[in-house]
């Protein structure tokens, strides 16, 4: 089961912007105050969770009948009549930010100590402690938000040095179009408290909707997977495989026009930077980000549509966590390499979100060697200058990204078959299928041969394919 969230933005009409600006300003001041107090008073945050930290901080800052002398009485003076639920939200925000800073500092310190032990130079700067953040408030229902109609509500804001109720109207949303209604037209997602969101000069209410979705639990022998390779020449190449290694369908996804425009804009950006130095160039980056967003969303949508059409249970990607930019590559080429990596990560995240809505699972496998090894097991391939064709040692010429997609799907099944097989049986199989012993050499031919050998020897549970 996975908890899925959708965020719907509804633009606010007919409300004074100054009231929102004042509310955001005082909320951010409160978060900064609480972060400083927490940092000075609580040396170890690991012993606290979200509930206990709220109780501890309220004893430090909030004056009540049972707590007449808090350690930081200035909080009540500076933030008079501060809503109780908003104060707890500010505490939670301060807790998350400070814990993140301390975790990052500990990681930096350990890396520096390890470099000192290894006798290596260490140039990375320590993370800076920052108390001012661009945080936005949440309007808790009943305490700060009361809906008065389908598109009207009253919210509590800080205006003219006082907390007052403000009547607002906001844009309607088509919940059915966003997939939030069931077959009977009823809302089957839980609506969370709205959050104030600012985009430029406009303000929105961001309503988060949550739902527990059951992910499939199909036995491995009955699974169909959609193996996805995001290569150099295509946005994505997908192949539908079953547990026996049979390729059922395949497709190529690319946005040639958008990529050509992206190549032109990055070249123009680098040319302008050579003339004027490292300038911000917001117009260029707006165009780049817009093209990147379109490529990511269109690719994700088409991957999901392909997997859905062939009733895939799992979508399999390569793991990208170990990516490092190529050393010595600068200029427009370096920009494009980083943009290509960011697009890959964005596509995977978007596909994961959309797949979970449909009950599909996401898996990632070791990417090392998926493009280098021929799927027929003949050895290392040779790629042409455009990197779109691969020549196998057997002499066969094949589409390079499709070859990688076959190997990605095969590694997924081999991974789970190995987990389900006793170690002695697996070693016996590896003696007959040598590529099983080296994960970076596993291909589609390895999976097919594995099933053949398992069936001939009656090895279980490989032969039955139990996950």
PDB file of N, CA and C in Angstrom, residues 271-347:
ATOM      1  N   UNK A 271      26.592  31.313 -25.480  1.00  0.00           N
ATOM      2  CA  UNK A 271      27.200  32.389 -26.268  1.00  0.00           C
ATOM      3  C   UNK A 271      27.049  33.729 -25.559  1.00  0.00           C
ATOM      4  N   UNK A 272      25.867  33.968 -24.990  1.00  0.00           N
ATOM      5  CA  UNK A 272      25.663  35.206 -24.248  1.00  0.00           C
ATOM      6  C   UNK A 272      26.542  35.261 -22.997  1.00  0.00           C
ATOM      7  N   UNK A 273      26.725  34.136 -22.343  1.00  0.00           N
ATOM      8  CA  UNK A 273      27.577  34.111 -21.152  1.00  0.00           C
ATOM      9  C   UNK A 273      29.042  34.337 -21.512  1.00  0.00           C
ATOM     10  N   UNK A 274      29.472  33.867 -22.679  1.00  0.00           N
ATOM     11  CA  UNK A 274      30.850  34.137 -23.102  1.00  0.00           C
ATOM     12  C   UNK A 274      31.054  35.624 -23.358  1.00  0.00           C
ATOM     13  N   UNK A 275      30.018  36.307 -23.816  1.00  0.00           N
ATOM     14  CA  UNK A 275      30.128  37.733 -24.109  1.00  0.00           C
ATOM     15  C   UNK A 275      30.041  38.589 -22.855  1.00  0.00           C
ATOM     16  N   UNK A 276      29.195  38.176 -21.905  1.00  0.00           N
ATOM     17  CA  UNK A 276      28.893  39.033 -20.747  1.00  0.00           C
ATOM     18  C   UNK A 276      29.260  38.430 -19.409  1.00  0.00           C
ATOM     19  N   UNK A 277      29.892  37.284 -19.386  1.00  0.00           N
ATOM     20  CA  UNK A 277      30.198  36.637 -18.119  1.00  0.00           C
ATOM     21  C   UNK A 277      29.019  35.787 -17.661  1.00  0.00           C
ATOM     22  N   UNK A 278      29.087  35.293 -16.437  1.00  0.00           N
ATOM     23  CA  UNK A 278      28.028  34.434 -15.901  1.00  0.00           C
ATOM     24  C   UNK A 278      26.846  35.286 -15.457  1.00  0.00           C
ATOM     25  N   UNK A 279      25.951  35.544 -16.392  1.00  0.00           N
ATOM     26  CA  UNK A 279      24.761  36.351 -16.118  1.00  0.00           C
ATOM     27  C   UNK A 279      23.597  35.439 -15.759  1.00  0.00           C
ATOM     28  N   UNK A 280      22.570  36.017 -15.127  1.00  0.00           N
ATOM     29  CA  UNK A 280      21.415  35.226 -14.705  1.00  0.00           C
ATOM     30  C   UNK A 280      20.612  34.721 -15.903  1.00  0.00           C
ATOM     31  N   UNK A 281      20.390  35.593 -16.903  1.00  0.00           N
ATOM     32  CA  UNK A 281      19.676  35.236 -18.135  1.00  0.00           C
ATOM     33  C   UNK A 281      18.346  34.553 -17.864  1.00  0.00           C
ATOM     34  N   UNK A 282      17.410  35.204 -17.148  1.00  0.00           N
ATOM     35  CA  UNK A 282      16.147  34.537 -16.788  1.00  0.00           C
ATOM     36  C   UNK A 282      15.307  34.148 -17.989  1.00  0.00           C
ATOM     37  N   UNK A 283      15.352  34.935 -19.077  1.00  0.00           N
ATOM     38  CA  UNK A 283      14.532  34.603 -20.243  1.00  0.00           C
ATOM     39  C   UNK A 283      14.983  33.284 -20.877  1.00  0.00           C
ATOM     40  N   UNK A 284      16.288  33.098 -20.956  1.00  0.00           N
ATOM     41  CA  UNK A 284      16.794  31.849 -21.508  1.00  0.00           C
ATOM     42  C   UNK A 284      16.397  30.667 -20.621  1.00  0.00           C
ATOM     43  N   UNK A 285      16.567  30.840 -19.307  1.00  0.00           N
ATOM     44  CA  UNK A 285      16.255  29.730 -18.398  1.00  0.00           C
ATOM     45  C   UNK A 285      14.763  29.446 -18.339  1.00  0.00           C
ATOM     46  N   UNK A 286      13.924  30.460 -18.517  1.00  0.00           N
ATOM     47  CA  UNK A 286      12.481  30.210 -18.580  1.00  0.00           C
ATOM     48  C   UNK A 286      12.133  29.338 -19.787  1.00  0.00           C
ATOM     49  N   UNK A 287      12.768  29.627 -20.919  1.00  0.00           N
ATOM     50  CA  UNK A 287      12.531  28.805 -22.113  1.00  0.00           C
ATOM     51  C   UNK A 287      13.077  27.391 -21.919  1.00  0.00           C
ATOM     52  N   UNK A 288      14.271  27.289 -21.328  1.00  0.00           N
ATOM     53  CA  UNK A 288      14.865  25.969 -21.081  1.00  0.00           C
ATOM     54  C   UNK A 288      13.992  25.153 -20.142  1.00  0.00           C
ATOM     55  N   UNK A 289      13.555  25.774 -19.043  1.00  0.00           N
ATOM     56  CA  UNK A 289      12.735  25.050 -18.069  1.00  0.00           C
ATOM     57  C   UNK A 289      11.388  24.651 -18.653  1.00  0.00           C
ATOM     58  N   UNK A 290      10.818  25.521 -19.501  1.00  0.00           N
ATOM     59  CA  UNK A 290       9.550  25.171 -20.133  1.00  0.00           C
ATOM     60  C   UNK A 290       9.676  23.981 -21.067  1.00  0.00           C
ATOM     61  N   UNK A 291      10.749  23.947 -21.863  1.00  0.00           N
ATOM     62  CA  UNK A 291      10.973  22.811 -22.753  1.00  0.00           C
ATOM     63  C   UNK A 291      11.262  21.536 -21.960  1.00  0.00           C
ATOM     64  N   UNK A 292      12.058  21.658 -20.898  1.00  0.00           N
ATOM     65  CA  UNK A 292      12.359  20.504 -20.053  1.00  0.00           C
ATOM     66  C   UNK A 292      11.087  19.935 -19.430  1.00  0.00           C
ATOM     67  N   UNK A 293      10.231  20.818 -18.942  1.00  0.00           N
ATOM     68  CA  UNK A 293       8.990  20.376 -18.314  1.00  0.00           C
ATOM     69  C   UNK A 293       8.107  19.632 -19.306  1.00  0.00           C
ATOM     70  N   UNK A 294       8.007  20.167 -20.525  1.00  0.00           N
ATOM     71  CA  UNK A 294       7.194  19.493 -21.540  1.00  0.00           C
ATOM     72  C   UNK A 294       7.761  18.115 -21.868  1.00  0.00           C
ATOM     73  N   UNK A 295       9.075  18.018 -22.027  1.00  0.00           N
ATOM     74  CA  UNK A 295       9.696  16.734 -22.350  1.00  0.00           C
ATOM     75  C   UNK A 295       9.444  15.721 -21.237  1.00  0.00           C
ATOM     76  N   UNK A 296       9.606  16.149 -19.985  1.00  0.00           N
ATOM     77  CA  UNK A 296       9.402  15.237 -18.855  1.00  0.00           C
ATOM     78  C   UNK A 296       7.960  14.747 -18.791  1.00  0.00           C
ATOM     79  N   UNK A 297       7.009  15.670 -18.860  1.00  0.00           N
ATOM     80  CA  UNK A 297       5.609  15.289 -18.702  1.00  0.00           C
ATOM     81  C   UNK A 297       5.120  14.454 -19.884  1.00  0.00           C
ATOM     82  N   UNK A 298       5.522  14.821 -21.090  1.00  0.00           N
ATOM     83  CA  UNK A 298       5.081  14.058 -22.257  1.00  0.00           C
ATOM     84  C   UNK A 298       5.672  12.653 -22.244  1.00  0.00           C
ATOM     85  N   UNK A 299       6.945  12.529 -21.883  1.00  0.00           N
ATOM     86  CA  UNK A 299       7.577  11.211 -21.817  1.00  0.00           C
ATOM     87  C   UNK A 299       6.926  10.351 -20.752  1.00  0.00           C
ATOM     88  N   UNK A 300       6.699  10.906 -19.560  1.00  0.00           N
ATOM     89  CA  UNK A 300       6.068  10.152 -18.477  1.00  0.00           C
ATOM     90  C   UNK A 300       4.665   9.695 -18.873  1.00  0.00           C
ATOM     91  N   UNK A 301       3.907  10.582 -19.490  1.00  0.00           N
ATOM     92  CA  UNK A 301       2.539  10.236 -19.895  1.00  0.00           C
ATOM     93  C   UNK A 301       2.539   9.078 -20.893  1.00  0.00           C
ATOM     94  N   UNK A 302       3.463   9.107 -21.848  1.00  0.00           N
ATOM     95  CA  UNK A 302       3.501   8.060 -22.870  1.00  0.00           C
ATOM     96  C   UNK A 302       4.025   6.735 -22.312  1.00  0.00           C
ATOM     97  N   UNK A 303       4.943   6.786 -21.348  1.00  0.00           N
ATOM     98  CA  UNK A 303       5.404   5.545 -20.696  1.00  0.00           C
ATOM     99  C   UNK A 303       4.247   4.883 -19.955  1.00  0.00           C
ATOM    100  N   UNK A 304       3.495   5.687 -19.195  1.00  0.00           N
ATOM    101  CA  UNK A 304       2.373   5.138 -18.435  1.00  0.00           C
ATOM    102  C   UNK A 304       1.297   4.592 -19.374  1.00  0.00           C
ATOM    103  N   UNK A 305       1.014   5.309 -20.463  1.00  0.00           N
ATOM    104  CA  UNK A 305      -0.001   4.844 -21.413  1.00  0.00           C
ATOM    105  C   UNK A 305       0.411   3.515 -22.039  1.00  0.00           C
ATOM    106  N   UNK A 306       1.690   3.369 -22.373  1.00  0.00           N
ATOM    107  CA  UNK A 306       2.191   2.121 -22.966  1.00  0.00           C
ATOM    108  C   UNK A 306       2.115   0.977 -21.953  1.00  0.00           C
ATOM    109  N   UNK A 307       2.556   1.225 -20.722  1.00  0.00           N
ATOM    110  CA  UNK A 307       2.508   0.188 -19.683  1.00  0.00           C
ATOM    111  C   UNK A 307       1.068  -0.203 -19.365  1.00  0.00           C
ATOM    112  N   UNK A 308       0.183   0.777 -19.321  1.00  0.00           N
ATOM    113  CA  UNK A 308      -1.227   0.521 -19.022  1.00  0.00           C
ATOM    114  C   UNK A 308      -1.886  -0.289 -20.135  1.00  0.00           C
ATOM    115  N   UNK A 309      -1.560   0.032 -21.381  1.00  0.00           N
ATOM    116  CA  UNK A 309      -2.169  -0.669 -22.512  1.00  0.00           C
ATOM    117  C   UNK A 309      -1.801  -2.147 -22.539  1.00  0.00           C
ATOM    118  N   UNK A 310      -0.617  -2.487 -22.033  1.00  0.00           N
ATOM    119  CA  UNK A 310      -0.162  -3.886 -22.030  1.00  0.00           C
ATOM    120  C   UNK A 310      -0.246  -4.515 -20.639  1.00  0.00           C
ATOM    121  N   UNK A 311      -0.976  -3.867 -19.716  1.00  0.00           N
ATOM    122  CA  UNK A 311      -1.257  -4.417 -18.385  1.00  0.00           C
ATOM    123  C   UNK A 311       0.016  -4.788 -17.629  1.00  0.00           C
ATOM    124  N   UNK A 312       0.981  -3.892 -17.652  1.00  0.00           N
ATOM    125  CA  UNK A 312       2.230  -4.119 -16.917  1.00  0.00           C
ATOM    126  C   UNK A 312       2.000  -3.968 -15.415  1.00  0.00           C
ATOM    127  N   UNK A 313       2.659  -4.823 -14.635  1.00  0.00           N
ATOM    128  CA  UNK A 313       2.552  -4.764 -13.176  1.00  0.00           C
ATOM    129  C   UNK A 313       3.615  -3.859 -12.565  1.00  0.00           C
ATOM    130  N   UNK A 314       4.776  -3.791 -13.199  1.00  0.00           N
ATOM    131  CA  UNK A 314       5.914  -3.046 -12.660  1.00  0.00           C
ATOM    132  C   UNK A 314       6.615  -2.308 -13.796  1.00  0.00           C
ATOM    133  N   UNK A 315       7.073  -1.102 -13.504  1.00  0.00           N
ATOM    134  CA  UNK A 315       7.891  -0.338 -14.444  1.00  0.00           C
ATOM    135  C   UNK A 315       9.317  -0.318 -13.894  1.00  0.00           C
ATOM    136  N   UNK A 316      10.270  -0.721 -14.726  1.00  0.00           N
ATOM    137  CA  UNK A 316      11.656  -0.903 -14.268  1.00  0.00           C
ATOM    138  C   UNK A 316      12.545   0.149 -14.925  1.00  0.00           C
ATOM    139  N   UNK A 317      13.292   0.873 -14.091  1.00  0.00           N
ATOM    140  CA  UNK A 317      14.247   1.881 -14.557  1.00  0.00           C
ATOM    141  C   UNK A 317      15.662   1.493 -14.152  1.00  0.00           C
ATOM    142  N   UNK A 318      16.613   2.244 -14.682  1.00  0.00           N
ATOM    143  CA  UNK A 318      17.995   2.180 -14.196  1.00  0.00           C
ATOM    144  C   UNK A 318      18.134   3.102 -12.982  1.00  0.00           C
ATOM    145  N   UNK A 319      18.966   2.692 -12.035  1.00  0.00           N
ATOM    146  CA  UNK A 319      19.243   3.527 -10.867  1.00  0.00           C
ATOM    147  C   UNK A 319      20.227   4.623 -11.243  1.00  0.00           C
ATOM    148  N   UNK A 320      19.843   5.889 -10.989  1.00  0.00           N
ATOM    149  CA  UNK A 320      20.658   7.029 -11.424  1.00  0.00           C
ATOM    150  C   UNK A 320      21.395   7.715 -10.274  1.00  0.00           C
ATOM    151  N   UNK A 321      21.381   7.124  -9.093  1.00  0.00           N
ATOM    152  CA  UNK A 321      21.965   7.795  -7.935  1.00  0.00           C
ATOM    153  C   UNK A 321      23.464   7.977  -8.004  1.00  0.00           C
ATOM    154  N   UNK A 322      24.143   7.170  -8.802  1.00  0.00           N
ATOM    155  CA  UNK A 322      25.611   7.255  -8.864  1.00  0.00           C
ATOM    156  C   UNK A 322      26.103   8.073 -10.052  1.00  0.00           C
ATOM    157  N   UNK A 323      25.194   8.833 -10.687  1.00  0.00           N
ATOM    158  CA  UNK A 323      25.609   9.637 -11.844  1.00  0.00           C
ATOM    159  C   UNK A 323      26.591  10.723 -11.421  1.00  0.00           C
ATOM    160  N   UNK A 324      27.640  10.915 -12.222  1.00  0.00           N
ATOM    161  CA  UNK A 324      28.591  11.997 -12.029  1.00  0.00           C
ATOM    162  C   UNK A 324      28.833  12.670 -13.381  1.00  0.00           C
ATOM    163  N   UNK A 325      28.827  14.015 -13.427  1.00  0.00           N
ATOM    164  CA  UNK A 325      29.092  14.697 -14.701  1.00  0.00           C
ATOM    165  C   UNK A 325      30.464  14.337 -15.237  1.00  0.00           C
ATOM    166  N   UNK A 326      30.587  14.297 -16.554  1.00  0.00           N
ATOM    167  CA  UNK A 326      31.860  13.964 -17.190  1.00  0.00           C
ATOM    168  C   UNK A 326      32.890  15.062 -16.890  1.00  0.00           C
ATOM    169  N   UNK A 327      34.051  14.660 -16.414  1.00  0.00           N
ATOM    170  CA  UNK A 327      35.084  15.640 -16.094  1.00  0.00           C
ATOM    171  C   UNK A 327      35.630  16.279 -17.363  1.00  0.00           C
ATOM    172  N   UNK A 328      35.879  17.579 -17.269  1.00  0.00           N
ATOM    173  CA  UNK A 328      36.451  18.287 -18.390  1.00  0.00           C
ATOM    174  C   UNK A 328      35.462  18.718 -19.449  1.00  0.00           C
ATOM    175  N   UNK A 329      34.161  18.523 -19.202  1.00  0.00           N
ATOM    176  CA  UNK A 329      33.136  18.932 -20.168  1.00  0.00           C
ATOM    177  C   UNK A 329      32.495  20.217 -19.667  1.00  0.00           C
ATOM    178  N   UNK A 330      32.646  21.294 -20.420  1.00  0.00           N
ATOM    179  CA  UNK A 330      32.135  22.594 -19.999  1.00  0.00           C
ATOM    180  C   UNK A 330      31.312  23.208 -21.135  1.00  0.00           C
ATOM    181  N   UNK A 331      30.856  24.417 -20.911  1.00  0.00           N
ATOM    182  CA  UNK A 331      30.137  25.150 -21.942  1.00  0.00           C
ATOM    183  C   UNK A 331      28.761  24.575 -22.204  1.00  0.00           C
ATOM    184  N   UNK A 332      28.281  24.790 -23.440  1.00  0.00           N
ATOM    185  CA  UNK A 332      26.941  24.345 -23.815  1.00  0.00           C
ATOM    186  C   UNK A 332      26.808  22.827 -23.698  1.00  0.00           C
ATOM    187  N   UNK A 333      27.878  22.103 -24.018  1.00  0.00           N
ATOM    188  CA  UNK A 333      27.832  20.645 -23.926  1.00  0.00           C
ATOM    189  C   UNK A 333      27.642  20.195 -22.477  1.00  0.00           C
ATOM    190  N   UNK A 334      28.326  20.876 -21.552  1.00  0.00           N
ATOM    191  CA  UNK A 334      28.141  20.560 -20.142  1.00  0.00           C
ATOM    192  C   UNK A 334      26.736  20.873 -19.664  1.00  0.00           C
ATOM    193  N   UNK A 335      26.184  22.007 -20.140  1.00  0.00           N
ATOM    194  CA  UNK A 335      24.794  22.353 -19.813  1.00  0.00           C
ATOM    195  C   UNK A 335      23.856  21.245 -20.266  1.00  0.00           C
ATOM    196  N   UNK A 336      24.043  20.792 -21.518  1.00  0.00           N
ATOM    197  CA  UNK A 336      23.140  19.789 -22.066  1.00  0.00           C
ATOM    198  C   UNK A 336      23.249  18.470 -21.311  1.00  0.00           C
ATOM    199  N   UNK A 337      24.447  18.104 -20.884  1.00  0.00           N
ATOM    200  CA  UNK A 337      24.619  16.858 -20.142  1.00  0.00           C
ATOM    201  C   UNK A 337      23.867  16.903 -18.817  1.00  0.00           C
ATOM    202  N   UNK A 338      23.958  18.033 -18.125  1.00  0.00           N
ATOM    203  CA  UNK A 338      23.251  18.160 -16.855  1.00  0.00           C
ATOM    204  C   UNK A 338      21.740  18.217 -17.055  1.00  0.00           C
ATOM    205  N   UNK A 339      21.312  18.938 -18.096  1.00  0.00           N
ATOM    206  CA  UNK A 339      19.881  18.995 -18.389  1.00  0.00           C
ATOM    207  C   UNK A 339      19.339  17.610 -18.723  1.00  0.00           C
ATOM    208  N   UNK A 340      20.133  16.818 -19.440  1.00  0.00           N
ATOM    209  CA  UNK A 340      19.722  15.461 -19.795  1.00  0.00           C
ATOM    210  C   UNK A 340      19.552  14.613 -18.535  1.00  0.00           C
ATOM    211  N   UNK A 341      20.478  14.745 -17.589  1.00  0.00           N
ATOM    212  CA  UNK A 341      20.376  13.990 -16.331  1.00  0.00           C
ATOM    213  C   UNK A 341      19.172  14.450 -15.517  1.00  0.00           C
ATOM    214  N   UNK A 342      18.973  15.783 -15.421  1.00  0.00           N
ATOM    215  CA  UNK A 342      17.823  16.289 -14.656  1.00  0.00           C
ATOM    216  C   UNK A 342      16.512  15.811 -15.264  1.00  0.00           C
ATOM    217  N   UNK A 343      16.455  15.752 -16.599  1.00  0.00           N
ATOM    218  CA  UNK A 343      15.247  15.268 -17.262  1.00  0.00           C
ATOM    219  C   UNK A 343      14.999  13.798 -16.921  1.00  0.00           C
ATOM    220  N   UNK A 344      16.059  12.992 -16.891  1.00  0.00           N
ATOM    221  CA  UNK A 344      15.902  11.577 -16.547  1.00  0.00           C
ATOM    222  C   UNK A 344      15.333  11.410 -15.146  1.00  0.00           C
ATOM    223  N   UNK A 345      15.884  12.146 -14.188  1.00  0.00           N
ATOM    224  CA  UNK A 345      15.395  12.060 -12.809  1.00  0.00           C
ATOM    225  C   UNK A 345      13.944  12.537 -12.724  1.00  0.00           C
ATOM    226  N   UNK A 346      13.640  13.641 -13.415  1.00  0.00           N
ATOM    227  CA  UNK A 346      12.275  14.157 -13.403  1.00  0.00           C
ATOM    228  C   UNK A 346      11.284  13.186 -14.018  1.00  0.00           C
ATOM    229  N   UNK A 347      11.673  12.513 -15.101  1.00  0.00           N
ATOM    230  CA  UNK A 347      10.796  11.526 -15.736  1.00  0.00           C
ATOM    231  C   UNK A 347      10.534  10.364 -14.792  1.00  0.00           C
TER     232      UNK A 347
END
